[in-house]
């Protein structure tokens, strides 16, 4: 039987329709199904792939469709051109060098560059299916997984250029490594800012790369002013070592001080359902030993690992005009992001993929999003599930109802997941009191009437609670209930007469224990708060306000930038006040039991400390620590342990968003999902060839196509 061998080497992209650089990768499709995806070459318009792949063919009638995209982390991959290779023109056992001209079907006259490759048609080899599946698996992993972490600590700036009329500036810094971007906070009215912020980047290339750094002056009501740039060459930095860098700014004045550390990659992987490390008792025991309490002081950043099995979805929304969708699934944990293959023309896709993530913060939230792949444009959103790691029940396969982007209402369809999380409780507890990891892809805040109303309502609910508490206390003074007032008076006299400092954390411990007893006895008061807030969030529209969407009003809005900045600040302040008030309440309500137990441990420790150590010594130790902190470590990053702890406690909005409960037949039949999830698939010979079936190529084939 004949077969074909093909080698793709490099590409040359024209810049007539784009500026700067791109992150190109290539897709191969046959008969509408994706059969190969190359690795991504970052920041290059003349990429060299030097990759080889082999494909099984049913025949030579269908042409090979070659598409080039510019990779974007936010799923907005840009189409860069496409071409067809007609397989009937190939000769058997002869390698042919091919140069394909890339075109855009909408702009056929535009020159978008070329793709060079070699292809050979050869007879099918024995055991070819297994080798092809292995190659495809390796290629997909190369396209998505990173090989190291770059930790950048922005310490300070010195002698920056004055940009304002008062002789000062309001500087902030932007970082970029490939598609990854960060922005520091703004330091107002200074030429020697002290940021002390830390950012982590993923390193995809063995030979390193360049971190581009620009400094800007924040201006209200007009475009921010450029203050200078610098660059960090990662290829000259040694790994597993912290480098102190003082970088002078080009095209500006002054310098930046950074601390840069390169470390090895964390445990992140993709595999098929048949290849699962936790199913191996030996591997599972090794992981448990790795995160045992005996190793609590080893590598404090390695808190644990989580494994996510993405089984299938049912009853998805039809996104195409044909009444079907081309769904794929994206799994995100903080800044770690992996995705499945695409199942074409299917509303009930089966992926059967296993994702493994390293856990750096046990309070992180796992996001599982389903998209519809669209030809030559960005993917369409189909639904989303948000699951806090501490809510995972190990080894249970559940159906989760897909929700909207805002997590305020259900969309159509359910997704079947099975998750396991293994972590070290001591490390998780210690990591709770350090700053959480910042996401490098976040939406810019903007003014929204609905968001302002929502945050105002949340603050009002908290204020109503405080006012009600005040009325209750005042009622004791007014002797509205003699029995209650008598008890309050006796308690007041006893506490004031015998008051010691240790009674403050002890009282908080008693409050936590009291609420725990109420919850354990079935008197859970948290559900009422959730229902009330769900009613508030149901009124929020998915689209933004019309005034915000109308592009014709940009010139008018430009005149109102100053007012918009004020409104955005007020909106954020309302959100912060409401969130922290709700987090304090949720700590004592046992919304996250791990955090409530951690609070009990910390408060008991504070109680013992306050009981055995006089107050003056505690205050003295605190003051000495604060005054000598910068002397002991000039580059320390300031933080507040209490605020860092509260940042891990979910607010009521986050609690509602995380209520991705298992599929409930009585409640969710209207979503169109099946009320009877099928049992887990039994082991069979078919599971061994599942990766090859994913490519859509039949088992009864006559030819192979080898790409290189």
XYZ file of C-alpha atoms in Angstrom:
708
model
C 0.000 0.000 0.000
C 1.348 3.493 -0.801
C 2.166 6.136 1.819
C 3.524 9.686 1.912
C 6.251 11.430 3.936
C 6.233 15.223 4.415
C 8.677 17.546 6.177
C 7.754 21.163 7.093
C 10.799 23.311 7.853
C 10.209 27.022 8.131
C 8.010 29.928 7.237
C 8.422 33.489 6.065
C 5.708 35.926 7.103
C 5.171 39.251 5.379
C 4.537 42.350 7.485
C 2.263 44.163 5.039
C -0.790 43.543 7.275
C 0.829 43.441 10.703
C 3.409 45.393 12.642
C 6.099 44.166 15.000
C 6.460 40.435 15.602
C 4.160 37.437 15.953
C 4.020 34.069 17.710
C 3.158 31.788 14.764
C 2.097 28.160 14.803
C 0.695 25.885 12.066
C -2.372 23.657 11.891
C -2.912 20.819 9.402
C -6.454 19.758 8.549
C -7.770 16.980 6.328
C -11.487 16.680 5.552
C -12.233 19.416 8.088
C -10.512 17.666 10.997
C -7.349 18.881 12.693
C -4.603 16.264 12.436
C -1.520 18.215 13.510
C -0.513 21.371 15.358
C 3.058 22.633 15.452
C 4.805 24.228 18.393
C 4.640 28.009 18.754
C 7.686 30.059 17.761
C 7.567 33.240 19.824
C 8.360 36.736 18.506
C 9.414 35.717 15.006
C 8.151 36.488 11.491
C 10.543 33.950 9.958
C 9.952 30.933 12.198
C 11.881 27.685 11.899
C 9.955 24.661 13.200
C 11.998 21.641 12.052
C 9.200 19.302 13.112
C 8.146 15.956 11.677
C 4.823 14.186 11.842
C 3.167 11.219 10.146
C -0.493 10.942 9.254
C -2.733 8.067 8.210
C -4.746 8.674 5.034
C -7.957 7.108 3.782
C -7.115 8.328 0.311
C -5.523 11.126 -1.672
C -8.739 12.852 -2.722
C -8.919 15.320 0.201
C -6.387 18.143 0.087
C -4.240 19.062 3.092
C -5.345 22.431 4.490
C -2.456 24.372 6.062
C -3.361 27.299 8.349
C -1.041 29.663 10.204
C -2.097 31.525 13.372
C -0.557 34.061 15.716
C -0.806 32.596 19.229
C -2.501 34.735 21.887
C -2.936 33.541 25.475
C -6.394 35.138 25.644
C -7.759 32.779 22.942
C -7.797 35.604 20.419
C -5.445 33.812 18.009
C -5.085 35.862 14.831
C -5.359 34.248 11.409
C -2.130 34.784 9.428
C -2.828 32.915 6.202
C -3.659 29.520 4.709
C -2.844 27.298 1.746
C -3.816 23.931 0.222
C -1.583 21.009 -0.744
C -3.213 18.606 -3.178
C -2.075 15.098 -2.276
C -2.895 13.595 -5.658
C 0.120 15.432 -7.096
C 2.573 13.515 -4.874
C 4.710 10.636 -6.173
C 5.318 7.457 -4.200
C 8.624 7.088 -2.321
C 9.910 10.441 -3.510
C 10.598 13.399 -1.231
C 9.241 16.633 -2.669
C 10.196 20.119 -1.422
C 7.112 22.320 -1.362
C 6.714 26.095 -0.951
C 3.147 27.204 -0.228
C 2.035 30.815 -0.644
C -0.170 31.904 2.255
C -3.372 33.754 1.381
C -6.408 35.173 3.139
C -9.678 34.080 1.457
C -11.174 37.493 2.260
C -8.172 39.370 0.800
C -6.815 37.126 -1.990
C -4.514 39.853 -3.355
C -2.534 40.235 -0.133
C 0.826 38.505 0.147
C 1.053 36.870 3.602
C 4.343 34.995 3.224
C 5.248 31.367 2.520
C 5.570 27.997 4.237
C 8.377 25.624 3.233
C 8.158 21.896 3.826
C 9.102 18.547 2.330
C 6.661 15.659 1.925
C 7.038 11.991 1.112
C 4.314 9.476 0.273
C 5.327 6.030 1.580
C 3.647 2.689 2.352
C 2.085 2.351 5.794
C 4.476 0.897 8.351
C 3.653 -1.615 11.071
C 2.553 -0.143 14.424
C 2.297 3.226 12.726
C -0.858 4.209 14.591
C 0.874 4.053 17.985
C 3.897 6.068 16.830
C 1.643 8.688 15.259
C -0.368 9.092 18.456
C 2.834 9.499 20.472
C 4.133 12.169 18.106
C 0.867 14.068 18.198
C 0.813 13.926 21.987
C 4.369 15.282 22.168
C 3.591 18.071 19.721
C 0.492 19.158 21.628
C 2.450 19.234 24.865
C 5.231 21.300 23.299
C 2.647 23.777 22.079
C 1.137 24.346 25.531
C 3.601 23.447 28.309
C 6.422 25.566 29.673
C 9.917 24.600 30.693
C 10.615 26.961 33.552
C 9.458 29.874 35.693
C 10.934 33.387 35.596
C 10.307 35.231 38.865
C 10.790 39.016 38.606
C 10.744 41.227 41.718
C 10.397 44.918 40.899
C 12.159 46.659 43.797
C 12.546 50.352 43.038
C 13.373 53.087 40.554
C 15.909 55.869 40.936
C 16.254 59.275 39.315
C 13.329 58.900 36.908
C 12.493 61.650 34.471
C 10.029 64.318 35.752
C 6.962 64.380 33.474
C 4.492 66.603 35.383
C 4.430 70.366 35.899
C 5.281 69.935 39.590
C 8.633 68.347 38.701
C 7.482 64.839 39.686
C 5.915 61.812 37.981
C 3.362 59.065 38.626
C 5.340 56.060 37.324
C 4.265 52.481 36.693
C 6.029 49.629 34.886
C 4.888 47.213 32.168
C 6.543 43.802 31.661
C 6.240 41.558 28.607
C 7.681 38.096 27.901
C 6.199 36.727 24.694
C 2.422 36.812 25.090
C 2.606 37.267 28.880
C 2.072 40.755 30.268
C 2.146 42.354 33.702
C 1.601 45.875 34.960
C 2.804 47.202 38.311
C 0.881 49.515 40.598
C 1.221 53.287 40.119
C 3.406 55.241 42.557
C 2.186 58.837 42.710
C 4.302 62.014 42.862
C 7.781 60.538 43.066
C 10.964 60.157 41.018
C 12.300 57.360 43.247
C 9.386 54.911 43.499
C 9.408 51.858 45.777
C 7.236 49.122 44.209
C 8.406 45.860 45.823
C 6.137 43.669 43.683
C 6.720 40.170 42.335
C 5.594 38.641 39.019
C 6.024 35.113 37.608
C 6.389 34.342 33.882
C 6.346 30.987 32.095
C 9.501 30.191 30.108
C 8.752 28.236 26.934
C 12.182 28.148 25.275
C 15.302 26.377 26.519
C 17.541 29.205 25.344
C 15.580 31.802 27.342
C 14.199 34.987 25.863
C 13.890 38.697 26.513
C 11.756 40.429 29.128
C 10.740 43.816 27.685
C 10.261 46.507 30.337
C 8.748 49.969 29.794
C 8.113 52.745 32.300
C 5.108 55.081 31.961
C 3.781 58.175 33.691
C 0.104 57.925 34.655
C -1.949 60.894 33.432
C -5.652 61.412 34.145
C -7.654 62.560 31.150
C -5.011 61.957 28.489
C -2.594 59.394 27.148
C 0.085 58.171 29.567
C 3.617 59.488 28.907
C 6.496 57.188 27.972
C 9.443 57.454 30.410
C 11.933 54.867 29.130
C 12.601 51.209 28.408
C 15.036 48.423 29.255
C 15.401 44.706 28.600
C 16.498 41.548 30.438
C 18.280 38.843 28.430
C 17.345 35.577 30.168
C 19.822 33.500 28.142
C 22.800 34.967 30.030
C 21.319 34.341 33.499
C 22.122 31.152 35.390
C 19.215 29.055 36.693
C 18.308 28.387 40.325
C 20.017 31.627 41.359
C 18.664 35.092 42.187
C 20.240 37.897 40.154
C 20.238 41.523 41.311
C 19.989 43.762 38.224
C 20.294 47.538 38.001
C 19.065 48.484 34.530
C 19.494 52.010 33.098
C 16.496 53.251 31.119
C 16.947 53.829 27.404
C 15.147 56.802 25.810
C 14.698 58.215 29.307
C 16.405 58.930 32.606
C 17.151 56.915 35.730
C 17.288 53.165 36.388
C 15.276 50.212 37.719
C 16.389 47.639 40.294
C 15.116 44.077 39.781
C 15.627 40.648 41.324
C 15.319 37.890 38.676
C 15.245 34.146 39.411
C 14.997 31.294 36.868
C 13.671 27.996 38.200
C 12.779 24.624 36.696
C 9.254 23.870 35.492
C 6.567 22.741 37.911
C 4.582 19.523 37.549
C 2.196 20.312 34.678
C 1.182 17.689 32.122
C -1.445 16.461 29.667
C -2.207 12.796 29.022
C -4.938 10.497 27.812
C -7.424 8.944 30.227
C -5.688 5.576 29.936
C -2.413 7.134 31.169
C -3.126 8.294 34.726
C -0.386 8.492 37.346
C -2.822 8.425 40.266
C -4.219 5.072 39.098
C -0.790 3.544 39.683
C -0.572 2.677 43.426
C 3.209 3.134 43.433
C 3.036 6.577 41.793
C 0.171 7.633 44.042
C 2.098 6.634 47.163
C 5.128 8.602 45.970
C 2.965 11.710 45.572
C 1.490 11.252 49.046
C 5.009 10.914 50.459
C 6.084 14.047 48.613
C 3.356 16.100 50.306
C 3.413 14.407 53.718
C 3.642 16.469 56.894
C 7.201 15.195 57.433
C 8.294 17.276 54.428
C 6.473 20.458 55.435
C 9.648 22.559 55.484
C 10.930 21.397 52.095
C 10.154 23.707 49.132
C 7.369 25.761 50.712
C 6.095 26.937 47.306
C 5.273 23.359 46.249
C 1.999 23.039 48.161
C 0.459 20.121 46.259
C -0.889 18.830 42.968
C -4.318 18.593 41.356
C -5.405 16.196 38.635
C -8.413 17.012 36.464
C -10.068 14.435 34.213
C -12.131 16.135 31.509
C -14.426 13.302 30.433
C -17.129 14.754 28.182
C -19.883 17.346 27.848
C -23.562 16.939 26.995
C -26.229 19.211 25.537
C -23.919 22.073 24.543
C -25.130 25.208 22.826
C -25.182 25.118 19.010
C -22.801 27.897 17.928
C -22.693 27.204 14.168
C -25.386 27.765 11.545
C -25.450 23.988 10.956
C -26.859 23.481 14.448
C -23.591 21.982 15.695
C -20.452 23.213 17.478
C -16.733 22.473 17.377
C -16.074 22.396 21.136
C -12.785 22.284 22.980
C -12.134 22.708 26.698
C -9.658 25.007 28.476
C -8.573 24.263 32.055
C -6.946 27.108 34.031
C -5.411 27.271 37.491
C -4.054 30.758 38.306
C -1.644 31.448 35.399
C -1.433 27.804 34.290
C -3.565 27.058 31.232
C -4.004 23.828 29.247
C -6.574 22.779 26.669
C -8.013 19.694 24.989
C -8.255 18.899 21.322
C -11.299 20.029 19.298
C -14.185 17.640 18.635
C -15.784 18.797 15.401
C -19.519 19.024 14.664
C -20.661 17.624 17.991
C -22.856 18.844 20.842
C -21.907 15.892 23.071
C -18.089 15.793 22.778
C -15.857 13.272 24.518
C -12.325 14.439 25.330
C -11.096 11.870 27.900
C -8.056 13.941 28.842
C -6.155 14.147 32.133
C -4.552 17.449 33.210
C -2.077 17.693 36.068
C -1.222 21.022 37.719
C 1.183 22.024 40.439
C -0.609 23.787 43.318
C 1.132 26.875 44.698
C -1.920 28.169 46.579
C -4.588 25.799 47.884
C -7.078 28.681 47.808
C -6.809 28.998 44.017
C -9.846 28.426 41.829
C -9.970 25.912 38.986
C -11.655 27.344 35.878
C -12.985 24.979 33.203
C -14.276 26.774 30.103
C -15.794 25.302 26.934
C -15.306 27.165 23.637
C -16.437 26.671 20.073
C -13.590 26.762 17.550
C -14.355 29.092 14.652
C -12.579 29.163 11.347
C -10.198 32.106 10.986
C -11.537 34.019 14.010
C -11.653 33.958 17.793
C -13.396 31.145 19.637
C -16.994 31.492 20.851
C -17.802 31.071 24.549
C -20.103 28.125 25.352
C -19.962 27.864 29.128
C -17.799 27.937 32.230
C -17.391 26.161 35.569
C -15.484 27.538 38.574
C -14.400 25.103 41.299
C -12.321 26.095 44.360
C -9.620 23.509 45.058
C -10.804 23.097 48.644
C -14.277 22.096 47.351
C -12.934 19.145 45.357
C -14.036 15.692 46.499
C -11.320 13.287 45.396
C -12.186 10.568 42.918
C -15.850 11.511 42.384
C -17.097 11.935 38.828
C -19.731 14.664 38.676
C -21.741 16.583 36.098
C -21.377 20.368 36.489
C -23.836 22.841 34.990
C -22.104 25.308 32.661
C -22.558 28.977 33.555
C -22.244 32.336 31.828
C -19.025 34.384 31.750
C -20.184 36.366 34.782
C -21.204 33.113 36.570
C -24.589 34.685 37.335
C -26.818 32.305 35.358
C -26.625 28.831 33.789
C -26.067 28.310 30.065
C -26.942 25.207 28.080
C -25.124 21.977 28.773
C -23.203 20.125 31.466
C -19.603 18.914 31.675
C -18.412 15.723 33.385
C -15.272 16.069 35.490
C -13.337 13.927 37.934
C -10.746 15.612 40.149
C -8.176 14.731 42.783
C -6.202 17.205 44.885
C -3.302 16.226 47.154
C -1.618 18.880 49.278
C 0.407 19.514 52.403
C -1.800 21.250 54.983
C 1.142 22.858 56.792
C 2.548 24.397 53.596
C -0.937 25.503 52.562
C -1.421 27.202 55.903
C 1.915 29.031 55.723
C 1.277 30.145 52.122
C -2.034 31.657 53.218
C -0.194 34.493 54.951
C 1.897 35.610 51.934
C 0.684 37.622 48.901
C -1.289 35.566 46.403
C -0.164 35.138 42.801
C -1.327 37.864 40.423
C -2.901 36.866 37.128
C -1.140 38.380 34.147
C -4.305 38.448 32.072
C -7.016 40.519 33.701
C -9.766 42.689 32.280
C -9.309 46.426 32.610
C -11.846 47.898 35.072
C -14.456 50.143 33.504
C -17.436 52.129 34.662
C -20.692 50.182 34.736
C -23.963 51.377 36.204
C -24.961 47.820 37.039
C -21.652 47.125 38.782
C -21.946 50.331 40.802
C -25.484 49.398 41.823
C -24.446 45.854 42.697
C -21.510 46.990 44.862
C -23.653 49.658 46.527
C -26.248 47.009 47.394
C -23.568 44.771 48.870
C -22.191 47.597 51.028
C -25.721 48.473 52.123
C -26.324 44.883 53.240
C -23.184 45.013 55.391
C -24.178 48.397 56.842
C -27.675 47.130 57.614
C -26.100 44.259 59.576
C -23.932 46.695 61.576
C -26.924 48.964 62.256
C -29.017 45.984 63.357
C -26.235 44.919 65.719
C -26.132 48.453 67.136
C -29.888 48.436 67.695
C -29.597 45.081 69.477
C -26.887 46.392 71.810
C -28.857 49.583 72.410
C -31.928 47.518 73.266
C -29.931 46.011 76.127
C -29.246 49.481 77.460
C -32.947 50.387 77.110
C -34.068 47.263 79.057
C -36.606 46.336 76.402
C -36.155 42.754 77.590
C -35.316 42.642 81.327
C -33.971 39.096 81.126
C -31.651 39.886 78.210
C -30.527 43.202 79.720
C -29.753 41.550 83.084
C -27.591 38.906 81.426
C -25.812 41.549 79.320
C -25.143 43.681 82.404
C -23.680 40.797 84.426
C -21.543 39.700 81.461
C -20.282 43.248 80.989
C -19.276 43.580 84.664
C -17.502 40.204 84.758
C -15.609 40.747 81.492
C -14.500 44.302 82.288
C -13.450 43.405 85.829
C -11.374 40.372 84.683
C -10.361 41.526 81.210
C -7.078 40.300 79.811
C -5.758 40.651 76.276
C -5.967 36.921 75.580
C -9.755 37.145 75.861
C -9.975 38.941 72.480
C -8.726 36.056 70.284
C -10.443 33.626 72.673
C -13.787 35.346 72.054
C -13.232 35.039 68.287
C -12.434 31.341 68.727
C -15.678 30.877 70.678
C -17.603 32.646 67.896
C -16.084 30.330 65.284
C -16.877 27.269 67.404
C -20.456 28.460 68.023
C -21.135 28.873 64.293
C -19.534 25.505 63.602
C -21.876 23.877 66.133
C -24.870 25.574 64.481
C -23.828 24.332 61.052
C -23.142 20.815 62.339
C -26.577 20.724 63.971
C -28.295 21.681 60.700
C -28.947 25.352 61.496
C -26.962 26.727 58.542
C -27.541 30.482 58.134
C -25.262 30.832 55.101
C -27.801 29.710 52.505
C -29.964 32.788 53.023
C -27.050 35.086 52.191
C -26.328 33.122 49.002
C -29.952 33.194 47.835
C -30.210 36.939 48.473
C -27.057 37.684 46.515
C -28.109 35.377 43.673
C -31.244 37.501 43.290
C -29.051 40.616 43.036
C -26.726 39.077 40.458
C -29.569 37.749 38.311
C -30.374 41.322 37.303
C -26.938 41.896 35.840
C -26.923 41.825 32.020
C -24.230 39.928 30.148
C -23.485 42.838 27.856
C -22.021 46.165 28.891
C -23.995 49.395 28.919
C -24.840 50.796 25.516
C -22.925 53.957 26.243
C -19.810 51.936 26.903
C -20.206 49.911 23.682
C -20.920 52.741 21.225
C -17.664 53.555 19.377
C -19.089 56.838 18.078
C -18.953 58.322 21.579
C -15.217 57.846 22.076
C -14.415 61.481 21.383
C -17.003 62.612 23.921
C -15.810 60.082 26.482
C -12.284 61.376 26.023
C -13.416 64.623 27.637
C -14.759 62.694 30.611
C -11.675 60.575 31.335
C -11.049 62.362 34.618
C -14.619 61.697 35.777
C -14.348 58.102 34.601
C -11.191 57.567 36.664
C -12.992 58.881 39.750
C -16.008 56.661 39.104
C -13.761 53.636 38.565
C -11.988 54.319 41.855
C -15.316 54.654 43.690
C -16.563 51.448 42.091
C -13.396 49.568 43.100
C -13.526 51.018 46.629
C -17.116 49.857 47.071
C -16.123 46.408 45.844
C -13.160 46.245 48.236
C -15.200 47.349 51.258
C -18.009 44.903 50.492
C -15.593 42.047 49.733
C -13.597 42.354 52.956
C -16.730 42.689 55.071
C -18.173 39.571 53.444
C -14.865 37.696 53.825
C -14.755 38.392 57.557
C -18.333 37.120 57.863
C -17.582 34.038 55.737
C -14.552 33.192 57.886
C -16.780 32.807 60.932
C -19.568 31.169 58.888
C -17.275 28.249 57.895
C -17.759 28.971 54.199
C -14.271 27.513 53.649
C -13.712 25.005 56.483
C -9.951 24.855 55.870
C -9.630 28.597 56.475
C -11.884 28.497 59.527
C -9.787 25.707 61.058
C -6.666 27.698 60.179
C -8.182 30.745 61.899
C -8.852 28.642 65.010
C -5.219 27.460 65.059
C -3.900 31.025 64.601
C -6.279 32.482 67.193
C -5.439 29.758 69.710
C -1.781 30.551 69.194
C -2.509 34.238 69.719
C -4.513 33.375 72.838
C -1.626 31.421 74.367
C 0.861 34.130 73.400
C -1.280 36.856 74.946
C -1.894 34.715 78.040
C 1.724 33.920 78.838
C 3.468 37.042 77.476
C 2.697 40.500 78.905
C 1.201 43.017 76.491
C 4.156 45.389 76.696
C 6.533 42.694 75.426
C 4.239 41.807 72.541
C 3.940 45.444 71.472
C 7.705 45.902 71.851
C 8.453 42.851 69.701
C 6.008 44.041 67.037
C 7.564 47.519 66.942
C 11.125 46.202 66.794
C 10.157 43.880 63.934
C 8.527 46.706 61.986
C 11.421 49.118 62.487
C 14.157 46.613 61.648
C 12.422 44.824 58.776
C 14.029 46.920 56.047
C 17.411 46.808 57.804
C 17.403 43.018 57.899
C 16.203 42.598 54.306
C 16.380 45.718 52.079
C 14.492 43.971 49.278
C 11.627 42.526 51.280
C 8.150 42.821 49.798
C 5.784 44.473 52.261
C 2.592 42.648 53.109
C -0.111 42.419 55.733
C -0.646 38.857 56.971
C -4.238 39.509 58.027
C -5.207 40.981 54.644
C -3.382 38.158 52.852
C -5.430 35.670 54.897
C -8.711 37.464 54.150
C -7.863 37.591 50.437
C -8.136 33.764 50.420
C -11.619 33.830 51.919
C -14.231 34.117 49.132
C -16.662 37.006 49.119
C -20.369 36.319 48.597
C -19.989 36.986 44.853
C -17.207 34.408 44.624
C -19.259 31.928 46.671
C -22.158 32.259 44.217
C -19.805 31.887 41.256
C -18.267 28.758 42.751
C -21.608 27.023 43.320
C -21.040 24.647 40.409
C -22.900 21.887 42.163
C -23.367 18.434 40.627
C -26.155 18.097 38.119
C -29.571 18.082 39.798
C -32.286 16.437 37.742
C -35.240 18.291 39.223
C -33.580 21.665 38.887
C -31.655 21.428 35.639
C -33.696 19.312 33.242
C -34.698 22.559 31.549
C -31.100 22.984 30.430
C -31.453 20.118 28.012
C -28.903 17.824 29.679
C -29.319 14.139 30.169
C -30.545 13.189 33.683
C -28.762 9.823 33.511
C -25.007 10.180 33.153
C -23.530 7.021 31.674
C -21.240 4.915 33.863
C -17.454 5.245 33.587
C -16.145 3.542 30.463
C -14.878 0.027 30.996
C -11.345 -0.880 29.966
C -11.102 -2.260 26.475
C -8.658 -2.579 23.611
C -10.308 0.440 22.053
C -8.905 2.695 24.807
C -5.405 1.839 23.642
C -6.009 3.403 20.247
C -8.117 6.341 21.497
C -5.451 8.924 20.672
C -5.409 7.867 17.066
C -9.206 7.931 16.850
C -9.118 11.546 18.074
C -7.526 12.618 14.831
C -10.581 11.381 12.971
C -8.598 8.887 10.856
C -10.209 5.491 10.364
C -8.668 2.256 11.472
C -9.008 0.718 8.019
C -6.573 2.960 6.168
C -4.281 2.362 3.262
C -1.695 5.127 3.297
C 0.354 7.190 5.696
C 1.474 10.796 5.448
C 4.676 11.712 7.285
C 5.310 15.403 8.054
C 8.674 16.733 9.088
